[in-house]
CSV table of C-alpha atoms in Angstrom, one decimal:
chain,number,residue,atom,x,y,z
A,443,MET,CA,123.7,99.3,82.5
A,444,PRO,CA,125.7,102.1,84.2
A,445,GLY,CA,124.2,105.6,84.1
A,446,ASP,CA,120.8,104.0,84.3
A,447,SER,CA,118.5,105.7,86.8
A,448,LYS,CA,117.3,103.8,89.9
A,449,GLN,CA,113.8,104.2,88.7
A,450,ALA,CA,114.6,102.6,85.3
A,451,ARG,CA,116.4,99.7,86.9
A,452,PHE,CA,113.6,99.1,89.3
A,453,GLU,CA,111.0,99.1,86.5
A,454,ARG,CA,113.1,96.7,84.5
A,455,GLU,CA,114.1,94.3,87.3
A,456,VAL,CA,111.3,94.4,89.9
A,457,LEU,CA,108.1,95.5,88.2
A,458,PRO,CA,107.9,92.5,85.9
A,459,HIS,CA,107.1,90.5,89.0
A,460,LEU,CA,104.1,92.6,89.9
A,461,ASN,CA,101.7,89.8,88.9
A,462,ALA,CA,103.4,87.3,91.1
A,463,ALA,CA,103.3,89.9,93.9
A,464,TYR,CA,99.6,90.4,93.5
A,465,ASN,CA,98.9,86.7,93.2
A,466,LEU,CA,100.7,85.9,96.4
A,467,ALA,CA,99.0,88.8,98.2
A,468,ARG,CA,95.6,87.7,97.0
A,469,TRP,CA,96.2,84.2,98.5
A,470,LEU,CA,97.5,85.6,101.7
A,471,MET,CA,95.0,88.4,102.2
A,472,ARG,CA,91.9,86.7,100.8
A,473,GLY,CA,90.6,90.1,99.6
A,474,SER,CA,91.4,92.0,96.5
A,475,ALA,CA,91.4,95.5,98.0
A,476,ASP,CA,93.6,94.5,100.9
A,477,ALA,CA,95.9,92.7,98.4
A,478,GLU,CA,96.2,95.8,96.3
A,479,ASP,CA,97.1,97.9,99.3
A,480,ALA,CA,99.7,95.4,100.4
A,481,VAL,CA,101.3,95.2,97.0
A,482,GLN,CA,101.3,99.0,96.6
A,483,GLU,CA,103.0,99.3,100.0
A,484,ALA,CA,105.4,96.5,99.2
A,485,CYS,CA,106.5,98.1,95.9
A,486,LEU,CA,107.2,101.4,97.6
A,487,ARG,CA,109.2,99.7,100.3
A,488,ALA,CA,111.0,97.7,97.7
A,489,TYR,CA,111.9,100.9,95.8
A,490,LYS,CA,113.2,102.4,99.0
A,491,TYR,CA,115.4,99.4,99.7
A,492,PHE,CA,116.4,98.9,96.1
A,493,ASP,CA,119.9,100.3,96.6
A,494,GLY,CA,120.5,97.4,99.0
A,495,PHE,CA,119.5,94.8,96.4
A,496,HIS,CA,122.6,93.6,94.7
A,497,GLY,CA,121.3,91.4,91.9
A,498,GLY,CA,120.1,87.8,92.5
A,499,ASN,CA,116.5,86.7,92.3
A,500,ALA,CA,114.4,89.8,92.1
A,501,LYS,CA,111.1,87.9,92.2
A,502,ALA,CA,112.0,86.1,95.5
A,503,TRP,CA,113.3,89.5,96.8
A,504,LEU,CA,110.0,91.3,96.0
A,505,LEU,CA,107.8,88.4,97.2
A,506,LYS,CA,109.5,88.4,100.6
A,507,ILE,CA,108.7,92.1,101.0
A,508,VAL,CA,105.1,91.5,99.8
A,509,ARG,CA,104.7,88.7,102.3
A,510,ASN,CA,106.0,90.9,105.1
A,511,CYS,CA,103.6,93.6,104.1
A,512,CYS,CA,100.7,91.2,104.1
A,513,LEU,CA,101.7,89.8,107.5
A,514,SER,CA,101.9,93.1,109.1
A,515,SER,CA,98.6,94.2,107.6
A,516,LEU,CA,97.0,90.9,108.8
A,517,ALA,CA,98.6,91.3,112.2
A,518,GLY,CA,97.1,94.8,112.4
A,519,ALA,CA,93.7,93.7,111.3
A,520,ARG,CA,93.2,90.4,113.2
A,521,ARG,CA,95.1,87.8,115.0
A,522,GLU,CA,92.7,84.8,114.7
A,523,GLU,CA,95.1,83.0,112.4
A,524,SER,CA,98.6,82.1,113.3
A,525,MET,CA,101.1,82.7,110.5
A,526,SER,CA,104.2,82.9,112.6
A,527,PRO,CA,106.8,80.6,111.3
A,528,ASP,CA,106.8,77.3,113.3
A,529,GLU,CA,110.3,75.8,113.1
A,530,GLU,CA,109.2,72.2,113.2
A,531,GLY,CA,106.4,72.9,110.7
A,532,ARG,CA,104.0,71.4,113.1
A,533,LEU,CA,100.3,72.4,113.2
A,534,ASP,CA,98.0,73.1,116.1
A,535,PRO,CA,96.2,70.0,117.4
A,536,ALA,CA,93.0,70.6,115.5
A,537,HIS,CA,94.8,70.6,112.2
A,538,GLU,CA,96.7,67.5,113.2
A,539,ARG,CA,93.5,65.7,114.0
A,540,ALA,CA,91.9,66.7,110.7
A,541,LEU,CA,94.9,65.5,108.9
A,542,ALA,CA,94.9,62.1,110.7
A,543,GLU,CA,91.1,61.6,110.1
A,544,ALA,CA,91.3,62.6,106.5
A,545,GLY,CA,94.0,59.9,106.1
A,546,HIS,CA,91.4,57.2,106.2
A,547,GLY,CA,90.5,56.8,102.6
A,548,THR,CA,87.5,57.5,100.6
A,549,GLY,CA,87.5,54.2,98.9
A,550,SER,CA,88.2,55.1,95.3
A,551,PRO,CA,91.6,56.2,94.3
A,552,GLU,CA,92.1,59.8,95.1
A,553,ALA,CA,93.8,60.6,91.9
A,554,LEU,CA,90.6,59.9,89.9
A,555,LEU,CA,88.5,62.1,92.2
A,556,ILE,CA,90.9,65.0,92.3
A,557,ALA,CA,91.1,64.9,88.5
A,558,LYS,CA,87.4,65.9,88.6
A,559,ALA,CA,87.9,69.0,90.8
A,560,ASP,CA,86.8,72.2,89.0
A,561,ALA,CA,88.3,75.7,89.4
A,562,ALA,CA,85.9,76.8,92.1
A,563,LEU,CA,86.5,73.8,94.3
A,564,LEU,CA,90.2,74.0,93.9
A,565,HIS,CA,90.1,77.7,94.8
A,566,GLU,CA,87.9,77.0,97.8
A,567,GLY,CA,90.2,74.2,98.9
A,568,LEU,CA,93.4,76.1,98.7
A,569,ALA,CA,91.9,79.3,100.3
A,570,GLY,CA,90.6,77.1,103.1
A,571,LEU,CA,94.1,75.8,104.1
A,572,PRO,CA,95.8,77.1,107.1
A,573,ALA,CA,98.0,80.1,106.1
A,574,GLU,CA,101.4,78.4,106.6
A,575,TYR,CA,100.4,75.6,104.1
A,576,ARG,CA,98.6,77.9,101.8
A,577,GLU,CA,101.6,80.2,101.2
A,578,VAL,CA,104.1,77.4,100.5
A,579,LEU,CA,101.6,75.7,98.1
A,580,VAL,CA,100.9,79.0,96.2
A,581,MET,CA,104.6,79.7,95.9
A,582,ARG,CA,105.4,76.2,94.7
A,583,GLU,CA,102.4,75.2,92.6
A,584,ILE,CA,101.4,78.5,91.1
A,585,GLU,CA,104.6,80.6,91.2
A,586,GLU,CA,106.8,77.5,90.6
A,587,LEU,CA,109.5,78.8,93.0
A,588,SER,CA,112.3,76.5,94.2
A,589,TYR,CA,112.4,75.2,97.8
A,590,LYS,CA,115.4,77.5,98.3
A,591,ASP,CA,113.5,80.6,97.2
A,592,ILE,CA,110.5,79.6,99.3
A,593,SER,CA,112.7,79.1,102.3
A,594,GLN,CA,114.1,82.6,101.9
A,595,ILE,CA,110.8,84.3,101.3
A,596,ALA,CA,108.9,82.6,104.1
A,597,GLU,CA,112.0,82.6,106.4
A,598,ILE,CA,111.8,79.0,107.2
A,599,PRO,CA,114.4,76.1,106.9
A,600,LEU,CA,114.4,74.0,103.8
A,601,GLY,CA,113.2,71.0,105.8
A,602,THR,CA,110.2,73.0,106.9
A,603,VAL,CA,109.4,74.0,103.3
A,604,MET,CA,109.4,70.3,102.4
A,605,SER,CA,107.3,69.2,105.3
A,606,ARG,CA,104.8,72.0,105.0
A,607,LEU,CA,104.3,71.3,101.3
A,608,ALA,CA,103.8,67.6,102.0
A,609,ARG,CA,101.3,68.2,104.8
A,610,GLY,CA,99.5,71.0,102.9
A,611,ARG,CA,99.1,68.8,99.8
A,612,THR,CA,97.9,65.9,101.8
A,613,LEU,CA,95.4,68.0,103.6
A,614,LEU,CA,94.1,69.6,100.4
A,615,GLN,CA,93.9,66.2,98.6
A,616,LYS,CA,91.9,64.7,101.4
A,617,ARG,CA,89.5,67.7,101.6
A,618,LEU,CA,89.0,67.8,97.8
A,619,ALA,CA,88.5,64.0,97.7
A,620,ALA,CA,86.0,64.1,100.5
A,621,ARG,CA,84.0,66.9,98.9
A,622,LEU,CA,84.0,65.2,95.5
A,623,ALA,CA,83.0,61.8,97.1
A,624,GLU,CA,80.1,63.6,98.8
A,625,GLU,CA,78.9,65.1,95.5
A,626,SER,CA,79.1,61.9,93.5
B,744,MET,CA,113.4,51.5,100.6
B,745,LYS,CA,110.5,51.5,103.0
B,746,CYS,CA,107.1,53.0,102.2
B,747,GLU,CA,107.5,55.6,104.9
B,748,GLU,CA,110.7,56.9,103.4
B,749,ALA,CA,109.3,56.7,99.9
B,750,ARG,CA,106.3,58.9,100.9
B,751,ALA,CA,108.6,61.5,102.3
B,752,LEU,CA,110.5,61.7,99.0
B,753,ILE,CA,107.4,62.0,96.7
B,754,ASP,CA,107.1,65.7,97.1
B,755,PRO,CA,110.7,66.7,96.5
B,756,TYR,CA,110.7,64.1,93.6
B,757,LEU,CA,107.7,65.8,91.9
B,758,ASP,CA,109.1,69.3,92.7
B,759,GLY,CA,112.4,68.5,91.0
B,760,GLU,CA,114.3,68.9,94.3
B,761,LEU,CA,115.5,65.3,94.8
B,762,ALA,CA,119.0,64.2,93.9
B,763,PHE,CA,119.3,61.9,90.9
B,764,GLU,CA,120.3,58.7,92.8
B,765,ARG,CA,117.4,59.2,95.2
B,766,CYS,CA,115.0,59.6,92.2
B,767,LEU,CA,116.1,56.2,90.9
B,768,GLU,CA,115.7,54.5,94.3
B,769,LEU,CA,112.2,56.0,94.7
B,770,GLU,CA,111.1,55.0,91.2
B,771,ARG,CA,112.3,51.4,91.8
B,772,HIS,CA,110.3,51.3,95.0
B,773,ILE,CA,107.1,52.8,93.4
B,774,GLU,CA,107.2,50.2,90.6
B,775,GLY,CA,106.8,47.5,93.1
B,776,CYS,CA,104.5,49.2,95.6
B,777,GLU,CA,100.8,49.8,94.7
B,778,ALA,CA,100.1,52.1,97.7
B,779,CYS,CA,103.0,54.4,97.0
B,780,SER,CA,102.3,54.4,93.4
B,781,GLU,CA,98.7,55.6,94.2
B,782,ALA,CA,100.1,58.2,96.5
B,783,LEU,CA,102.3,59.5,93.7
B,784,ALA,CA,99.3,59.5,91.3
B,785,ALA,CA,97.2,61.5,93.7
B,786,ARG,CA,100.0,64.1,94.1
B,787,ARG,CA,100.3,64.4,90.3
B,788,ALA,CA,96.6,64.8,89.9
B,789,LEU,CA,96.6,67.6,92.5
B,790,ALA,CA,99.5,69.4,90.9
B,791,SER,CA,98.0,69.3,87.4
B,792,ALA,CA,94.6,70.3,88.7
B,793,LEU,CA,96.1,73.4,90.4
B,794,ARG,CA,98.3,74.3,87.5
B,795,ASP,CA,95.8,73.8,84.8
B,796,ARG,CA,92.5,74.9,86.3
B,797,LEU,CA,93.2,77.4,89.0
B,798,ALA,CA,92.9,80.9,87.6
B,799,TYR,CA,96.0,83.0,87.9
B,800,GLN,CA,95.2,86.3,89.6
B,801,SER,CA,97.1,88.9,87.6
B,802,ALA,CA,97.5,92.4,88.9
B,803,PRO,CA,94.7,94.6,87.7
B,804,LEU,CA,95.6,97.4,85.4
B,805,SER,CA,94.6,100.0,88.0
B,806,LEU,CA,97.2,98.5,90.4
B,807,GLN,CA,99.9,98.4,87.8
B,808,ARG,CA,99.2,102.1,87.1
B,809,SER,CA,99.1,103.2,90.7
B,810,VAL,CA,102.3,101.3,91.5
B,811,ARG,CA,104.1,102.9,88.6
B,812,ALA,CA,102.8,106.3,89.6
B,813,ALA,CA,103.9,105.8,93.3
B,814,ILE,CA,107.4,104.8,92.2
B,815,ALA,CA,107.6,107.8,89.9
B,816,ARG,CA,106.6,110.1,92.8
B,817,ALA,CA,109.1,108.5,95.1
B,818,ALA,CA,111.8,108.8,92.4
B,819,GLY,CA,110.8,112.5,91.9
B,820,SER,CA,111.1,113.4,95.6
B,821,GLU,CA,114.5,111.7,95.7
B,822,ALA,CA,115.6,113.7,92.7
B,823,VAL,CA,114.3,116.9,94.3
B,824,ARG,CA,116.3,116.2,97.5
B,825,ARG,CA,119.4,115.6,95.5
B,826,ALA,CA,119.2,118.4,92.9
B,827,PRO,CA,119.9,122.0,93.7
B,828,PRO,CA,116.6,123.9,94.2
B,829,PRO,CA,114.9,125.3,91.1
B,830,TRP,CA,116.0,128.9,91.7
B,831,LEU,CA,119.6,127.8,91.8
B,832,ARG,CA,119.2,125.9,88.6
B,833,LEU,CA,117.6,128.9,87.1
B,834,ALA,CA,120.4,131.1,88.4
B,835,ALA,CA,122.9,128.7,86.9
B,836,SER,CA,121.4,128.8,83.5
B,837,PHE,CA,121.2,132.6,83.6
B,838,LEU,CA,124.8,132.9,84.5
B,839,LEU,CA,125.7,130.4,81.7
B,840,VAL,CA,123.8,132.5,79.2
B,841,ALA,CA,125.1,135.8,80.5
B,842,SER,CA,128.6,134.5,79.6
B,843,LEU,CA,130.9,132.3,81.5
B,844,SER,CA,133.8,134.7,81.3
B,845,SER,CA,132.0,137.6,82.8
B,846,ALA,CA,130.6,135.4,85.5
B,847,LEU,CA,134.1,134.4,86.4
B,848,THR,CA,135.4,137.9,86.3
B,849,TRP,CA,132.5,138.9,88.5
B,850,TYR,CA,133.4,136.4,91.1
B,851,LEU,CA,137.1,137.1,90.9
B,852,THR,CA,136.7,140.8,91.7
B,853,PRO,CA,137.7,141.2,95.3
B,854,LYS,CA,134.3,142.5,96.3
B,855,TYR,CA,132.6,139.2,95.3
B,856,ALA,CA,135.4,136.9,96.1
B,857,GLY,CA,134.7,137.8,99.6
B,858,MET,CA,131.4,136.0,99.4
B,859,ILE,CA,133.0,132.6,98.7
B,860,PRO,CA,133.9,131.7,102.3
B,861,GLU,CA,130.3,132.5,103.2
B,862,GLU,CA,129.0,130.3,100.4
B,863,VAL,CA,131.2,127.3,101.1
B,864,PHE,CA,130.4,127.6,104.8
B,865,ALA,CA,126.6,127.7,104.1
B,866,SER,CA,126.9,124.7,101.7
B,867,HIS,CA,128.8,122.8,104.4
B,868,VAL,CA,126.1,123.6,106.9
B,869,ARG,CA,123.4,122.6,104.6
B,870,GLY,CA,125.1,119.3,104.0
B,871,MET,CA,125.4,118.7,107.7
B,872,LEU,CA,121.7,119.5,108.2
B,873,SER,CA,120.6,117.0,105.5
B,874,GLY,CA,122.4,114.3,107.5
B,875,GLY,CA,125.7,112.5,106.9
B,876,GLY,CA,127.3,115.5,105.4
B,877,GLY,CA,125.0,115.7,102.4
B,878,ILE,CA,126.4,112.8,100.3
B,879,ASP,CA,124.9,111.8,97.0
B,880,VAL,CA,127.6,109.3,96.1
B,881,ALA,CA,128.6,107.3,99.2
B,882,SER,CA,131.9,105.5,98.8
B,883,SER,CA,135.4,105.5,100.3
B,884,ASP,CA,136.8,104.5,97.0
B,885,GLU,CA,138.1,107.3,94.7
B,886,HIS,CA,137.5,105.1,91.7
B,887,THR,CA,133.8,105.1,92.5
B,888,VAL,CA,133.5,108.7,93.5
B,889,LYS,CA,135.5,110.3,90.7
B,890,PRO,CA,133.6,108.6,87.8
B,891,TRP,CA,130.3,109.6,89.5
B,892,PHE,CA,131.2,113.3,88.8
B,893,ALA,CA,131.7,112.6,85.1
B,894,GLY,CA,128.8,114.1,83.2
B,895,LYS,CA,127.7,116.1,86.2
B,896,LEU,CA,130.5,118.6,85.9
B,897,ASP,CA,132.4,120.4,83.2
B,898,PHE,CA,135.7,119.5,84.8
B,899,SER,CA,137.4,116.5,86.3
B,900,PRO,CA,138.1,117.1,90.0
B,901,PRO,CA,141.0,115.4,91.7
B,902,VAL,CA,139.6,112.8,94.2
B,903,VAL,CA,142.1,111.4,96.6
B,904,GLU,CA,141.8,109.0,99.4
B,905,LEU,CA,143.5,109.9,102.7
B,906,ALA,CA,142.4,107.0,104.8
B,907,SER,CA,145.9,106.1,105.7
B,908,ASP,CA,146.4,109.7,107.0
B,909,GLY,CA,143.2,109.3,109.2
B,910,PHE,CA,140.9,111.3,106.9
B,911,ALA,CA,138.4,108.8,105.4
B,912,LEU,CA,136.7,109.7,102.2
B,913,ALA,CA,132.9,109.2,102.8
B,914,GLY,CA,131.5,110.4,99.4
B,915,GLY,CA,130.6,113.5,97.6
B,916,ARG,CA,128.0,115.6,95.8
B,917,VAL,CA,127.7,118.3,93.2
B,918,ASP,CA,127.0,121.7,94.7
B,919,TYR,CA,126.6,125.3,93.6
B,920,VAL,CA,129.1,127.8,94.9
B,921,ALA,CA,130.6,130.9,93.5
B,922,GLY,CA,128.3,131.0,90.6
B,923,ARG,CA,129.2,127.6,89.3
B,924,THR,CA,128.7,123.8,89.9
B,925,VAL,CA,131.5,122.5,92.1
B,926,THR,CA,132.7,119.3,93.5
B,927,ALA,CA,132.0,118.8,97.2
B,928,LEU,CA,133.8,115.8,98.8
B,929,VAL,CA,133.0,114.7,102.3
B,930,TYR,CA,135.8,113.3,104.5
B,931,HIS,CA,135.5,112.0,108.1
B,932,HIS,CA,138.2,112.5,110.7
B,933,LYS,CA,137.4,110.9,114.1
B,934,LYS,CA,133.9,112.2,114.6
B,935,HIS,CA,134.3,115.3,112.5
B,936,VAL,CA,133.1,116.0,109.0
B,937,ILE,CA,135.1,117.9,106.5
B,938,THR,CA,133.6,119.2,103.3
B,939,LEU,CA,136.1,119.9,100.6
B,940,PHE,CA,135.0,122.1,97.7
B,941,ILE,CA,136.9,122.0,94.4
B,942,TRP,CA,136.5,123.9,91.2
B,943,PRO,CA,138.8,125.0,88.4
B,944,ALA,CA,140.5,128.3,88.9
B,945,ALA,CA,143.4,129.2,86.6
B,946,GLY,CA,146.0,131.6,87.9
B,947,SER,CA,148.9,131.5,90.3
B,948,ALA,CA,149.0,129.0,93.1
B,949,ARG,CA,148.1,130.2,96.6
B,950,ALA,CA,149.4,128.7,99.8
B,951,ILE,CA,147.1,127.4,102.4
B,952,GLU,CA,145.3,130.0,104.4
B,953,THR,CA,143.0,129.3,107.3
B,954,SER,CA,140.2,131.4,108.7
B,955,VAL,CA,137.3,131.0,111.1
B,956,ARG,CA,133.6,131.5,110.4
B,957,ARG,CA,131.1,131.1,113.2
B,958,GLY,CA,133.0,128.5,115.1
B,959,ASP,CA,134.0,126.4,112.0
B,960,ASN,CA,137.4,126.5,110.4
B,961,LEU,CA,138.0,127.1,106.7
B,962,ALA,CA,141.1,126.4,104.7
B,963,HIS,CA,141.7,127.7,101.2
B,964,TRP,CA,144.4,127.1,98.7
B,965,SER,CA,144.9,126.8,95.0
B,966,ASP,CA,147.4,124.8,92.9
B,967,GLY,CA,147.1,127.0,89.9
B,968,ARG,CA,144.5,124.7,88.2
B,969,MET,CA,141.9,124.2,91.0
B,970,SER,CA,140.7,126.2,93.8
B,971,TYR,CA,140.1,124.3,97.1
B,972,TRP,CA,138.1,125.2,100.1
B,973,ALA,CA,137.8,122.9,103.1
B,974,VAL,CA,135.3,123.5,105.9
B,975,SER,CA,135.0,121.6,109.2
B,976,ASP,CA,134.5,121.9,112.9
B,977,LEU,CA,138.0,120.4,113.2
B,978,ASN,CA,140.5,122.8,115.0
B,979,ALA,CA,142.6,125.0,112.7
B,980,GLY,CA,145.7,122.9,113.2
B,981,GLU,CA,144.1,119.6,112.2
B,982,LEU,CA,142.3,121.2,109.2
B,983,ARG,CA,145.6,122.7,108.0
B,984,ASP,CA,147.1,119.2,108.4
B,985,PHE,CA,144.3,117.8,106.2
B,986,ALA,CA,144.8,120.6,103.7
B,987,GLU,CA,148.5,119.9,103.5
B,988,ARG,CA,148.1,116.2,103.0
B,989,LEU,CA,145.4,116.7,100.5
B,990,ALA,CA,147.3,119.3,98.5
B,991,ALA,CA,150.3,117.0,98.4
B,992,ALA,CA,148.2,114.0,97.3
B,993,ALA,CA,146.2,115.9,94.8
B,994,GLY,CA,149.4,117.4,93.4
B,995,ALA,CA,150.8,113.9,93.0
B,996,SER,CA,147.7,112.5,91.3
B,997,GLY,CA,147.3,115.6,89.1
B,998,GLY,CA,143.9,117.2,88.9
B,999,LYS,CA,143.3,118.0,85.3
B,1000,GLN,CA,140.7,119.7,83.3
B,1001,PRO,CA,139.3,117.7,80.4
């Protein structure tokens, strides 16, 4: 709509994705106050750069800015967790071992166990995943973004999106199954 | 298809990212392979558990409010930077109320006409200080710049591109000079910036005259419909060259009042 103000266009095209922005920030930041700050900062940045946004997927565009704000906030706060993109999608050795060990089954079919997982356990399981798996899982399973969008937001190749999703899901399944098998 | 390959395809299959033929191959393999079929079932169980049971964390109302407020503030400060200062707007409305014709007469009397070079020079300097020549619509395309002025001005300024003559149109803004809103177009020539002010002025045409003001050169002319003032740190010869080319091009395109 020509003659529309920048603010009106921004509110119409970008702000409907505020929930997705907050949801992603919550999963990346693991704290509601930090997540709110990151989203606030991201929305202001987005508004500033909005003249450079020429249509396309506004949700993916906003989420990329949100992710960057979260990463810089995390980098400022602490560096215990590596969230830098790893081109091969490979994990550090400790994660690799956990994955390999978890691979040796729990006996009963995983599908039946996982079907019993409640909200709290799922939340804990997802929150406990390494950040590079957590973010692609949140974007795919919760935000239902395509591989292409995820690849743009997280700035990783499509193949890495696919491999991180596969590894992240396997790790989450094994952890959930192990917890549920303990409980039963 | 081997199990190893099938396992690698399960995720893109469930995510709807697998080509149709590959889907069929995978489904054929899974039908005859219990282990892969279980792997697929586990993935499906995970996906539906996450989608159905994990609470979606929506933005709290307080965040929605504070984001909207921050955007409104950012938009407000942009508007303030672009719009003339409040006292100018006030002055403009006073002049409008006081009567357009008397304002025009006032400015056309020789005593006040003498203020115009000072005003266009000051406006040019303000534009330079705000960075990039003070442009609110940035474009080298006259078909982008000209429509931008519609609705902001009570006249339709001639906007011409002179890129082939070495004077590149960079954009424009609305400014306030000589007691009225005027068009200010910004041109670049080598590393120099030229601000060209245009407003309607009925009367006889005036040939190009150049003058100097604090190291900058001014060129002024009128084609009988519009009054033109060009200000730049270009030397007088080059500014006159710009003025001549512009006058010729504007004359050809025909600046009209609506």
